[in-house]
PDB file of C-alpha atoms in Angstrom:
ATOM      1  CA  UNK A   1       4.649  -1.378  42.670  1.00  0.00           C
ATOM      2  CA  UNK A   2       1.662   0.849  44.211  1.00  0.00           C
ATOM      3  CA  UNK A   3      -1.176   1.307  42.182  1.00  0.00           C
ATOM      4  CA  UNK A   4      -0.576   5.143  42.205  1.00  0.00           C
ATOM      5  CA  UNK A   5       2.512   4.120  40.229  1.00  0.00           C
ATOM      6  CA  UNK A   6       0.447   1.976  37.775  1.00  0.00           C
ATOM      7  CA  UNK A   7      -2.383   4.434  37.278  1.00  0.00           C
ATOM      8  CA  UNK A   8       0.909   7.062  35.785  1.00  0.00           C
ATOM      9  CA  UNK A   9       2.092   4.228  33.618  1.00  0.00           C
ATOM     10  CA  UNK A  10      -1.275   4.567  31.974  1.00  0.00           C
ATOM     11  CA  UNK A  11      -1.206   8.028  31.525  1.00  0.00           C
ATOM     12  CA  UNK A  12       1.798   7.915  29.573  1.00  0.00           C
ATOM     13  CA  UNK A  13       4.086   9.059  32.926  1.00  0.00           C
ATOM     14  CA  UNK A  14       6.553   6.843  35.044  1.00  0.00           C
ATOM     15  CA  UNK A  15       7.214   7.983  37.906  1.00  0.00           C
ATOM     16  CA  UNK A  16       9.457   6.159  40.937  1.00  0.00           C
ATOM     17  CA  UNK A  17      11.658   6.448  43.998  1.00  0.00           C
ATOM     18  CA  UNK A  18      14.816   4.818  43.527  1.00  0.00           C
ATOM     19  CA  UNK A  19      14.832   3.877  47.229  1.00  0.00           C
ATOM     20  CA  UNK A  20      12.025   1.561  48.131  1.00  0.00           C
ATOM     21  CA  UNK A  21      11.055   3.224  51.528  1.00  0.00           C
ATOM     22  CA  UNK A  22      11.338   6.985  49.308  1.00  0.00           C
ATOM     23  CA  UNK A  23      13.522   8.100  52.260  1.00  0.00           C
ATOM     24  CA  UNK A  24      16.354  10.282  52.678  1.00  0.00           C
ATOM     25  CA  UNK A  25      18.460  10.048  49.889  1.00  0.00           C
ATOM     26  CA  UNK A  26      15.828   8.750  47.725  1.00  0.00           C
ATOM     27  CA  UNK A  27      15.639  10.526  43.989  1.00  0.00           C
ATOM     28  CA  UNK A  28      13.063   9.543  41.333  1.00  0.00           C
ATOM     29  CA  UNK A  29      13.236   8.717  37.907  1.00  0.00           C
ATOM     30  CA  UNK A  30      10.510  10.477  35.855  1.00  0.00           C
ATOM     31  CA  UNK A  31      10.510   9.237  32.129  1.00  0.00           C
ATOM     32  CA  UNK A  32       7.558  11.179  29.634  1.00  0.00           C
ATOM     33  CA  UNK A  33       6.069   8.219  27.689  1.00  0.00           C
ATOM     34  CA  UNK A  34       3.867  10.972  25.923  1.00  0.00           C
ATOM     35  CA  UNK A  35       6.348  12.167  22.959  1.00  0.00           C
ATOM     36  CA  UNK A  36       6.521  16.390  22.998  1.00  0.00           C
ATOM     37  CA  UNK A  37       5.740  16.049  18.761  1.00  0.00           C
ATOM     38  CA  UNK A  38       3.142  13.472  18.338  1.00  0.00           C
ATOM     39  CA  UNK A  39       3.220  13.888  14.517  1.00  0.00           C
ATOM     40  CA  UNK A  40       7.251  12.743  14.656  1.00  0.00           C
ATOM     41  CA  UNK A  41       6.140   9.113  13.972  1.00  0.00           C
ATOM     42  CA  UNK A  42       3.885   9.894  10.875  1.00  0.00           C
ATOM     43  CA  UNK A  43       7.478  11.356   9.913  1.00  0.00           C
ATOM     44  CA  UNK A  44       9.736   8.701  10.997  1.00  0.00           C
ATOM     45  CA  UNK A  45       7.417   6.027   9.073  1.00  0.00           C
ATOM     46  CA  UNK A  46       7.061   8.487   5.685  1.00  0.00           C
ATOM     47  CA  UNK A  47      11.050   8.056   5.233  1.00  0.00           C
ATOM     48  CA  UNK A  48      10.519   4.356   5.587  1.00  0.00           C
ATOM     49  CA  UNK A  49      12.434   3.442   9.001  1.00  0.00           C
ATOM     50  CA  UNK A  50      14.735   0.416   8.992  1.00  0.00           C
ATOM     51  CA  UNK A  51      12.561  -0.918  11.690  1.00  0.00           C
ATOM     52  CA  UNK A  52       9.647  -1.292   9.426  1.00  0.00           C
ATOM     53  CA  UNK A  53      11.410  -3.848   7.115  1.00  0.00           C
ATOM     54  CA  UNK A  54      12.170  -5.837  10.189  1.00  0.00           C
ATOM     55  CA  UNK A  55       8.479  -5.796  10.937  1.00  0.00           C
ATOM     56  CA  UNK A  56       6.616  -6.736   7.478  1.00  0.00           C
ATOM     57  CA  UNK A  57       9.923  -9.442   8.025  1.00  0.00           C
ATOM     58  CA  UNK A  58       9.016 -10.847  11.318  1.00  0.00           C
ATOM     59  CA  UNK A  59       5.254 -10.581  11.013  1.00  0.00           C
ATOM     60  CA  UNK A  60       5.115 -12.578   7.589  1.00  0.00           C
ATOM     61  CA  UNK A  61       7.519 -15.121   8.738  1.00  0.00           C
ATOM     62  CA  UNK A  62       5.753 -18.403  10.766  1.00  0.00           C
ATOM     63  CA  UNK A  63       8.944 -19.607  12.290  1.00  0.00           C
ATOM     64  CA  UNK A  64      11.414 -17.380  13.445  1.00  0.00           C
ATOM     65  CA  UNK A  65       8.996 -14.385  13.202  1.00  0.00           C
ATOM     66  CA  UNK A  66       6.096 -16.326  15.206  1.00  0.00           C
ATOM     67  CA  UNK A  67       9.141 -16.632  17.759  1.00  0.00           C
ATOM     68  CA  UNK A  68      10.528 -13.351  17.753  1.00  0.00           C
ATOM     69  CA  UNK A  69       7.013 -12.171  17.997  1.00  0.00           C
ATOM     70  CA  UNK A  70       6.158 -14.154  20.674  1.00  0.00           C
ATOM     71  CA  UNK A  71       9.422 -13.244  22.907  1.00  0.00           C
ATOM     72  CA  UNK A  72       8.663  -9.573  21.973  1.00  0.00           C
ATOM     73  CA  UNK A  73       4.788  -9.145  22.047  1.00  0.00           C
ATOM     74  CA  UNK A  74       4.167 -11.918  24.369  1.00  0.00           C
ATOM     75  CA  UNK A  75       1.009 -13.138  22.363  1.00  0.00           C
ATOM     76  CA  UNK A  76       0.589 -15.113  19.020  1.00  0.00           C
ATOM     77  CA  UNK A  77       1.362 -14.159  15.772  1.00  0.00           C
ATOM     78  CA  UNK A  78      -1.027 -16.398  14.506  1.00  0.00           C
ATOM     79  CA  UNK A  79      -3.719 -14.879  16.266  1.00  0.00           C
ATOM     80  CA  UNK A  80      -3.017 -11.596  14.432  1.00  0.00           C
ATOM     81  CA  UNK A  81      -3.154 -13.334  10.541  1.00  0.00           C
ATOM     82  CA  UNK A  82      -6.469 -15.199  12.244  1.00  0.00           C
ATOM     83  CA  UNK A  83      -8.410 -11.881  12.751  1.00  0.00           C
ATOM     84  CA  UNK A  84      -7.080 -10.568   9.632  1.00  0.00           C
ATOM     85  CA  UNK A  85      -8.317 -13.204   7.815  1.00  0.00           C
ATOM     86  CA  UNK A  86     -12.054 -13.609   9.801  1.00  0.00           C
ATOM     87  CA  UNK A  87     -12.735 -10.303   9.121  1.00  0.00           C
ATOM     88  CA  UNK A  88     -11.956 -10.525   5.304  1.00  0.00           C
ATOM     89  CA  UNK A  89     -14.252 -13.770   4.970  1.00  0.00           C
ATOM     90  CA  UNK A  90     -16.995 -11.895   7.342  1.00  0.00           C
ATOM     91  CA  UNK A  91     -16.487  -9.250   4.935  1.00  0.00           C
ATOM     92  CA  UNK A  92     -17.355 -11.062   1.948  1.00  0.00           C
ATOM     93  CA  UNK A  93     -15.663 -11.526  -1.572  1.00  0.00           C
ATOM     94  CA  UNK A  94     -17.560  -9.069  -3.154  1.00  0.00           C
ATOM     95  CA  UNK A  95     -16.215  -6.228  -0.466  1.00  0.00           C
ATOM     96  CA  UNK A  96     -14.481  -2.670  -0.512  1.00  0.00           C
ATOM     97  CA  UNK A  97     -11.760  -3.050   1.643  1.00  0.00           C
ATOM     98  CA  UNK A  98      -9.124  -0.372   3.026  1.00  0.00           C
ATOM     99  CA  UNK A  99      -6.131  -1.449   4.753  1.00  0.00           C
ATOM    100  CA  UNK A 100      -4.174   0.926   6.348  1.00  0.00           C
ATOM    101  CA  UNK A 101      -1.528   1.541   7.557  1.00  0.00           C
ATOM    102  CA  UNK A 102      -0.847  -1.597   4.935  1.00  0.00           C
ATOM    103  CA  UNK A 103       2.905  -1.239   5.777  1.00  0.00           C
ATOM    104  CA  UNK A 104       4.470  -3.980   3.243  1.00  0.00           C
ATOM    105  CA  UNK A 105       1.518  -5.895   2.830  1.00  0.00           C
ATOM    106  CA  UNK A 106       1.222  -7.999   5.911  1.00  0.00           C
ATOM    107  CA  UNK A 107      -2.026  -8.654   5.853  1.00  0.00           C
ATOM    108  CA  UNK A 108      -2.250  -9.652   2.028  1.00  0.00           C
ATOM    109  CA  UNK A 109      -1.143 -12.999   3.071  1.00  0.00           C
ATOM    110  CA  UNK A 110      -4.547 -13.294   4.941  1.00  0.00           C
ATOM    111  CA  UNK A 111      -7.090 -12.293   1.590  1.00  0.00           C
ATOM    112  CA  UNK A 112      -9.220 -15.515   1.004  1.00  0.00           C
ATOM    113  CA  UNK A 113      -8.716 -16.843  -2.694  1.00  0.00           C
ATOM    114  CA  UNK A 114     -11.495 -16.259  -3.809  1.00  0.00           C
ATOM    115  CA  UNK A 115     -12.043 -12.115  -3.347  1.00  0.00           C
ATOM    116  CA  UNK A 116     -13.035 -10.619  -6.265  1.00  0.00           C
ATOM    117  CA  UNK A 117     -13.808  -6.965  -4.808  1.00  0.00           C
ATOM    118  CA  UNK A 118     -11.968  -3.745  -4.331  1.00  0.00           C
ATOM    119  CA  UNK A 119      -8.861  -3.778  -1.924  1.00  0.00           C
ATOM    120  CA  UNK A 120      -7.096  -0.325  -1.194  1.00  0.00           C
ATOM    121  CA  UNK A 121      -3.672  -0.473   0.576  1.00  0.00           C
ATOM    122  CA  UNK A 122      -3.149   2.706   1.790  1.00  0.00           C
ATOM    123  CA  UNK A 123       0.122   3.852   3.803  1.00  0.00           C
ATOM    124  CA  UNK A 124       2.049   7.267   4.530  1.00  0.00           C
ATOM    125  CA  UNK A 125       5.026   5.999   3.051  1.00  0.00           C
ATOM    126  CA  UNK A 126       5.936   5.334  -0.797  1.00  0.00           C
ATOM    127  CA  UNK A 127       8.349   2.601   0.266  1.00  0.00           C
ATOM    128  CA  UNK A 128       5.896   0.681   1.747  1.00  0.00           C
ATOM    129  CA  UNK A 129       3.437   0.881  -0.570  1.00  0.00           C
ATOM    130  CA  UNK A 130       5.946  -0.235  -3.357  1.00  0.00           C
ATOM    131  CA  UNK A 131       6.942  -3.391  -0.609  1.00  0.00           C
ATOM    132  CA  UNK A 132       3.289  -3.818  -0.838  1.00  0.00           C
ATOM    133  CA  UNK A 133       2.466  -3.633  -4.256  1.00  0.00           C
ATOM    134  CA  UNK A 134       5.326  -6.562  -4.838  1.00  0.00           C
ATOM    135  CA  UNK A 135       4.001  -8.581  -2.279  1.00  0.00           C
ATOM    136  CA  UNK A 136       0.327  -8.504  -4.442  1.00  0.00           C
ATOM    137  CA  UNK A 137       2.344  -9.316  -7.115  1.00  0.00           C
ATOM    138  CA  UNK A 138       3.958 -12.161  -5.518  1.00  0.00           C
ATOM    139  CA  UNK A 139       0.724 -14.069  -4.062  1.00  0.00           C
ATOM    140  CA  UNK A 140      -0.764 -13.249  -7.694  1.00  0.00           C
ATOM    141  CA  UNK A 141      -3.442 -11.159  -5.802  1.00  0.00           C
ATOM    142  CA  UNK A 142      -5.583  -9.120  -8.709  1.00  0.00           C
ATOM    143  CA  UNK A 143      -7.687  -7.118  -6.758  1.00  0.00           C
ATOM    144  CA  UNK A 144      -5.195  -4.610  -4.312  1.00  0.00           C
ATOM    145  CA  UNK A 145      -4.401  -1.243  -5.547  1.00  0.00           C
ATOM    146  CA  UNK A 146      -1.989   1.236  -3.694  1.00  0.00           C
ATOM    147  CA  UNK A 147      -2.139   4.568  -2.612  1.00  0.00           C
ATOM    148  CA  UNK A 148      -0.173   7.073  -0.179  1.00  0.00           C
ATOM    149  CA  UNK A 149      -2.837   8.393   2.343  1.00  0.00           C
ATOM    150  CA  UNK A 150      -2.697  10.278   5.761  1.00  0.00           C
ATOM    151  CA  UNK A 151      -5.542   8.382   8.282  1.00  0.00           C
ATOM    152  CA  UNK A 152      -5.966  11.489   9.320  1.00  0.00           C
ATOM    153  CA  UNK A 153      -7.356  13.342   6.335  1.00  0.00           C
ATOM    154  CA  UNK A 154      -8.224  10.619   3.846  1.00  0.00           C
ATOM    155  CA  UNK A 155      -9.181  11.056   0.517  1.00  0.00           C
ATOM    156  CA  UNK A 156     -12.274   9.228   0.203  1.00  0.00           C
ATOM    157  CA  UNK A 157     -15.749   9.809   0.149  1.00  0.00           C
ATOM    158  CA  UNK A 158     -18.361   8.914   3.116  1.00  0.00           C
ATOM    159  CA  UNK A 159     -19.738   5.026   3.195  1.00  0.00           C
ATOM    160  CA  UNK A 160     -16.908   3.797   0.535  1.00  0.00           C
ATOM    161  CA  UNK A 161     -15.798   0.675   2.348  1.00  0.00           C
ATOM    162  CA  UNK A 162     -17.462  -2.472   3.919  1.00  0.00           C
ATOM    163  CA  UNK A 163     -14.166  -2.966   5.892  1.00  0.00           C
ATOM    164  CA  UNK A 164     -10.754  -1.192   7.236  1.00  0.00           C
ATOM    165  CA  UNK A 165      -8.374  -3.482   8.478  1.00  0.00           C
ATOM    166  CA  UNK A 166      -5.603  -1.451  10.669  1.00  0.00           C
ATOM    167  CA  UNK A 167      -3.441  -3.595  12.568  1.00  0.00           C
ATOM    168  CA  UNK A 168      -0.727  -2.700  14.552  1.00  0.00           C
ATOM    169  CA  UNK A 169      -1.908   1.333  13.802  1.00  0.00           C
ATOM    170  CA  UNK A 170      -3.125   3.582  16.565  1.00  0.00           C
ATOM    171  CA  UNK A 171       0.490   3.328  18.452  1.00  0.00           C
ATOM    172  CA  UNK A 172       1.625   4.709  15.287  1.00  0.00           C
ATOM    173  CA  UNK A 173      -0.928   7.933  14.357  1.00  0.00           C
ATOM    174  CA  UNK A 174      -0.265  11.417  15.645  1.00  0.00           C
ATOM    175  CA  UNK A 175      -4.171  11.919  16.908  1.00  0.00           C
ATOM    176  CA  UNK A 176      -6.128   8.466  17.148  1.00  0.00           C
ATOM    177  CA  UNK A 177      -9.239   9.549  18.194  1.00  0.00           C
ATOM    178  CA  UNK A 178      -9.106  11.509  14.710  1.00  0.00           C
ATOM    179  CA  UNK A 179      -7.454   8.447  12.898  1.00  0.00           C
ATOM    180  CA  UNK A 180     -10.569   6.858  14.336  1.00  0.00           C
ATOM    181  CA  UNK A 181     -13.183   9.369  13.160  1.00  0.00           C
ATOM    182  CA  UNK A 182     -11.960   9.571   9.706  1.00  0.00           C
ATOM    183  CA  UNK A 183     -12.116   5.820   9.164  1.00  0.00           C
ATOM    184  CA  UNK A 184     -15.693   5.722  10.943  1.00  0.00           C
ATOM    185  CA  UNK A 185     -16.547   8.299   8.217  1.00  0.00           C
ATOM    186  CA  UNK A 186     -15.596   6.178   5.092  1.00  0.00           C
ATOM    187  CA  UNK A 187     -17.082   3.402   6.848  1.00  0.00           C
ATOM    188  CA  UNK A 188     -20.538   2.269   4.839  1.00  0.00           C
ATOM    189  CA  UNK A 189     -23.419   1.868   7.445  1.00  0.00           C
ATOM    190  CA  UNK A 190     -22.896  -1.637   8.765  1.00  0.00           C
ATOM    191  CA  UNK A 191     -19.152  -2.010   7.356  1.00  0.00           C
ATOM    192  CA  UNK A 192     -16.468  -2.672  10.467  1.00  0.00           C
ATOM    193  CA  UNK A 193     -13.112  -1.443  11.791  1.00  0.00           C
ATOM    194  CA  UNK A 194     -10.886  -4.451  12.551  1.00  0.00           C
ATOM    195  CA  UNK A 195      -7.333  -3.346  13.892  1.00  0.00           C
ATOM    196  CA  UNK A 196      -4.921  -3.984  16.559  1.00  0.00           C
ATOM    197  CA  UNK A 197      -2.281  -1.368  18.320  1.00  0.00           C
ATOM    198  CA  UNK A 198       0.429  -1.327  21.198  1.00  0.00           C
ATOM    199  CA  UNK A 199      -1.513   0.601  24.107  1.00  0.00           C
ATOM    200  CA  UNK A 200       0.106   2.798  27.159  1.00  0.00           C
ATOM    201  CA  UNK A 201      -1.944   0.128  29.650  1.00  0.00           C
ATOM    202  CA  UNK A 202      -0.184  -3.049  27.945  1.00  0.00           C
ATOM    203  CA  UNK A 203       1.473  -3.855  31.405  1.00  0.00           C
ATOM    204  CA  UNK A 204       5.213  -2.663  33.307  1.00  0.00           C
ATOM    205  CA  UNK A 205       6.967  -5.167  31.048  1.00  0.00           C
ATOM    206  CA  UNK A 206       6.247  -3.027  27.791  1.00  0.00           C
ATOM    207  CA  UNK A 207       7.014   0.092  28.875  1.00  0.00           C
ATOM    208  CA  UNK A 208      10.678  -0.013  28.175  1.00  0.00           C
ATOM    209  CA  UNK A 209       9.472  -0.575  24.733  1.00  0.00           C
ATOM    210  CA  UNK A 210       6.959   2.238  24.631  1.00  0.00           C
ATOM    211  CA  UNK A 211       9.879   4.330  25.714  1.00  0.00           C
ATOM    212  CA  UNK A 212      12.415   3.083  23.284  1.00  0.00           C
ATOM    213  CA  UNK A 213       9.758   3.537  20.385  1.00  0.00           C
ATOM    214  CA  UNK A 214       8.904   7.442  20.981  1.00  0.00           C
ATOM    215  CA  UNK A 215      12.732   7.788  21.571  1.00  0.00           C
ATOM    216  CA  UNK A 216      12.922   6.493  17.999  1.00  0.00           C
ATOM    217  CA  UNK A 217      10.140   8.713  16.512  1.00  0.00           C
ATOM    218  CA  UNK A 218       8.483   4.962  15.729  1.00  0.00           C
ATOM    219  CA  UNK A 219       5.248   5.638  18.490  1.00  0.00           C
ATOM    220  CA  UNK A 220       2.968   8.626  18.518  1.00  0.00           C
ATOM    221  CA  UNK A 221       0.596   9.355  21.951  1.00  0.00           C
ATOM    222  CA  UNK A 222      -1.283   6.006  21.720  1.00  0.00           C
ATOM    223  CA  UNK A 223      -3.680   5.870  24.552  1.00  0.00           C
ATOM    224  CA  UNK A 224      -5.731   3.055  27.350  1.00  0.00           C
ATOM    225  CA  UNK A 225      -7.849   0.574  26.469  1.00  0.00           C
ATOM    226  CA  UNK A 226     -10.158   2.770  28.177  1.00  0.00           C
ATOM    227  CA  UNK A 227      -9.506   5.634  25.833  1.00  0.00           C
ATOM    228  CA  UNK A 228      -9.148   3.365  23.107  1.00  0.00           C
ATOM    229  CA  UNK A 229     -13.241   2.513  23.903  1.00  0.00           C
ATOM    230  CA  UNK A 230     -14.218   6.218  24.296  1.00  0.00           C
ATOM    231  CA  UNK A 231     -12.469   6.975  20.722  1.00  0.00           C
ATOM    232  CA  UNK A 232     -14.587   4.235  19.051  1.00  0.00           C
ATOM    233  CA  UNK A 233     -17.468   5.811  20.521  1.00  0.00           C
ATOM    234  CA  UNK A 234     -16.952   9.508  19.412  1.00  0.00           C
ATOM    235  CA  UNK A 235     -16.383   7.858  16.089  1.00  0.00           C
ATOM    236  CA  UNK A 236     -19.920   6.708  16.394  1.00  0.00           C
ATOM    237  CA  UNK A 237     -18.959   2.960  15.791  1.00  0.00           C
ATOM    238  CA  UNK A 238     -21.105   0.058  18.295  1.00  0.00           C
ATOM    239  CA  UNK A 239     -20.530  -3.743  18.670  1.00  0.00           C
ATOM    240  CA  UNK A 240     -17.093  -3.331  19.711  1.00  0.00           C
ATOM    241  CA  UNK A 241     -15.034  -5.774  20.791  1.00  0.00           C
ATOM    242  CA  UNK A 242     -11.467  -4.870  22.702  1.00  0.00           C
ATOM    243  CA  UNK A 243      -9.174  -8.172  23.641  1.00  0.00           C
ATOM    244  CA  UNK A 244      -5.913  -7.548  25.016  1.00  0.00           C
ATOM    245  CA  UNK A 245      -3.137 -10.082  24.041  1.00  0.00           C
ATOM    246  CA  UNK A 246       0.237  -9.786  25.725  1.00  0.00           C
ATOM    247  CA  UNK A 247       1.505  -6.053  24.619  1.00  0.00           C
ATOM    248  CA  UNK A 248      -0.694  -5.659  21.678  1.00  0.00           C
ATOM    249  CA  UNK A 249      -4.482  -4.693  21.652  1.00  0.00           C
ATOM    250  CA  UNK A 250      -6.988  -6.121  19.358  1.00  0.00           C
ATOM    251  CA  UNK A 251      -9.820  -4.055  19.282  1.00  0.00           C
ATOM    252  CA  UNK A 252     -13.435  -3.865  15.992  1.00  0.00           C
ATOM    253  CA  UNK A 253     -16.549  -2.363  15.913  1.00  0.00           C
ATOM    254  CA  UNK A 254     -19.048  -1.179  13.536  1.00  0.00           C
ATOM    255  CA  UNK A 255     -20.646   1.566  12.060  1.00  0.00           C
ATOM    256  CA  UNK A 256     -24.616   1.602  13.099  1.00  0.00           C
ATOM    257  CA  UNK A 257     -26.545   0.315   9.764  1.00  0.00           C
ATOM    258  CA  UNK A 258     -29.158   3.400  10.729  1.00  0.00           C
ATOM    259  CA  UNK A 259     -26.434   6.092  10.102  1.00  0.00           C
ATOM    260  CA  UNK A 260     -27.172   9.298   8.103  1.00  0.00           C
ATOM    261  CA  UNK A 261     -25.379   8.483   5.270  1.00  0.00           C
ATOM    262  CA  UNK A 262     -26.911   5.586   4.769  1.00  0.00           C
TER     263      UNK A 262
END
């Protein structure tokens, strides 16, 4: 494919002759990967789409869900529930942590034993955060409390958390870069963003995906990994780390320890 062709993939635009040589008789398919109502997905996710049941399924299953995952994501599951769980125990037992988008609780699996701090599962939808709240129950966690929340206008103070965890997220947030800023804010001086998301640059085989999602209402604009590294800058988080692993993006950083609100 010419790299002209790859650089619109990126931009959220495929564009292609259906002839190879673009001659006479040649047409072109143009499909918009960039949905015309971003906030659709916030939406589609409030009213609890079927499709997120199959994901807290498939996610928090090590056999057939580490397979489905891996046929459909083309990277690890394992490597997903790894990060998770290093940034918890980096984070310390003692933490604030706020998880969000918490979906069902698919990262709860992940929280060491031995936390005793605060843990806020926050989500858009009610569903979910019922999903999650019997999934604490189940793993006899004592420290996670629920609560609906927008990323993009939070409820919380500045410098309440030493951690957000937001896997699989940004693919699914109306505005990123202001999904981004807002969990910089609540961010304490030296706390960390550790998150994943499915990126417009992930490669030609996930675009039929991207496509299929935004068709569904289930993906918002998502970005590049280059945009993804300019949002964690205007959020005024350093030390970042960005790792791409098949069709999903893992991506931290941290907020400076010398910030104003410190």
């Amino acid at each position: 494919m010419p790299t002209d062709d790859r650089s619109e993939v990126a931009k959220g635009i495929f564009t292609r002759p259906i002839l190879p040589d673009g001659g006479r008789g040649a047409s072109t398919v143009s499909c918009m990967t960039t949905p015309s109502d971003p906030g659709r997905a916030s939406s589609t996710w409030r009213a609890d789409h079927p499709w997120a049941v199959v994901y807290d399924r498939i996610s928090g299953d090590d056999r057939l869900g580490a397979l489905l995952w891996r046929v459909g994501v083309g990277s690890s599951l394992s490597e997903l529930h790894d990060r998770a769980r290093g940034a918890l125990l980096q984070a310390g037992s003692a933490a604030t942590v706020l998880d969000i988008p918490c979906g069902g609780g698919v990262v709860l699996r992940d929280v060491p034993k031995a936390f005793a701090g605060r843990y806020v599962a926050a989500d858009i939808s009610p569903a979910m955060l019922q999903r999650t709240a019997d999934e604490a129950q189940r793993l006899g966690l004592q420290h996670v409390e629920t609560t609906e929340a927008d990323v993009q206008a939070l409820a919380f103070d500045e410098a309440t958390f030493d951690l957000v965890v937001a896997f699989t997220s940004l693919h699914c947030f109306p505005d990123p870069a202001l999904a981004l800023r807002e969990i910089a804010r609540v961010l304490k001086p030296g706390g960390r963003l550790s998150g994943s998301a499915f990126l417009n640059d992930a490669g030609l085989r996930f675009t039929p995906v991207i496509l299929a999602g935004r068709a569904l209402g289930l993906l918002g604009p998502s970005g590049t990994r280059e945009d993804l590294r300019g949002w964690l800058a205007e959020a005024g988080l350093d030390d970042v780390e960005i790792t791409r692993a098949g069709g999903l993006t893992y991506f931290s950083g941290q907020k400076p320890k010398g910030s104003p609100d410190a």
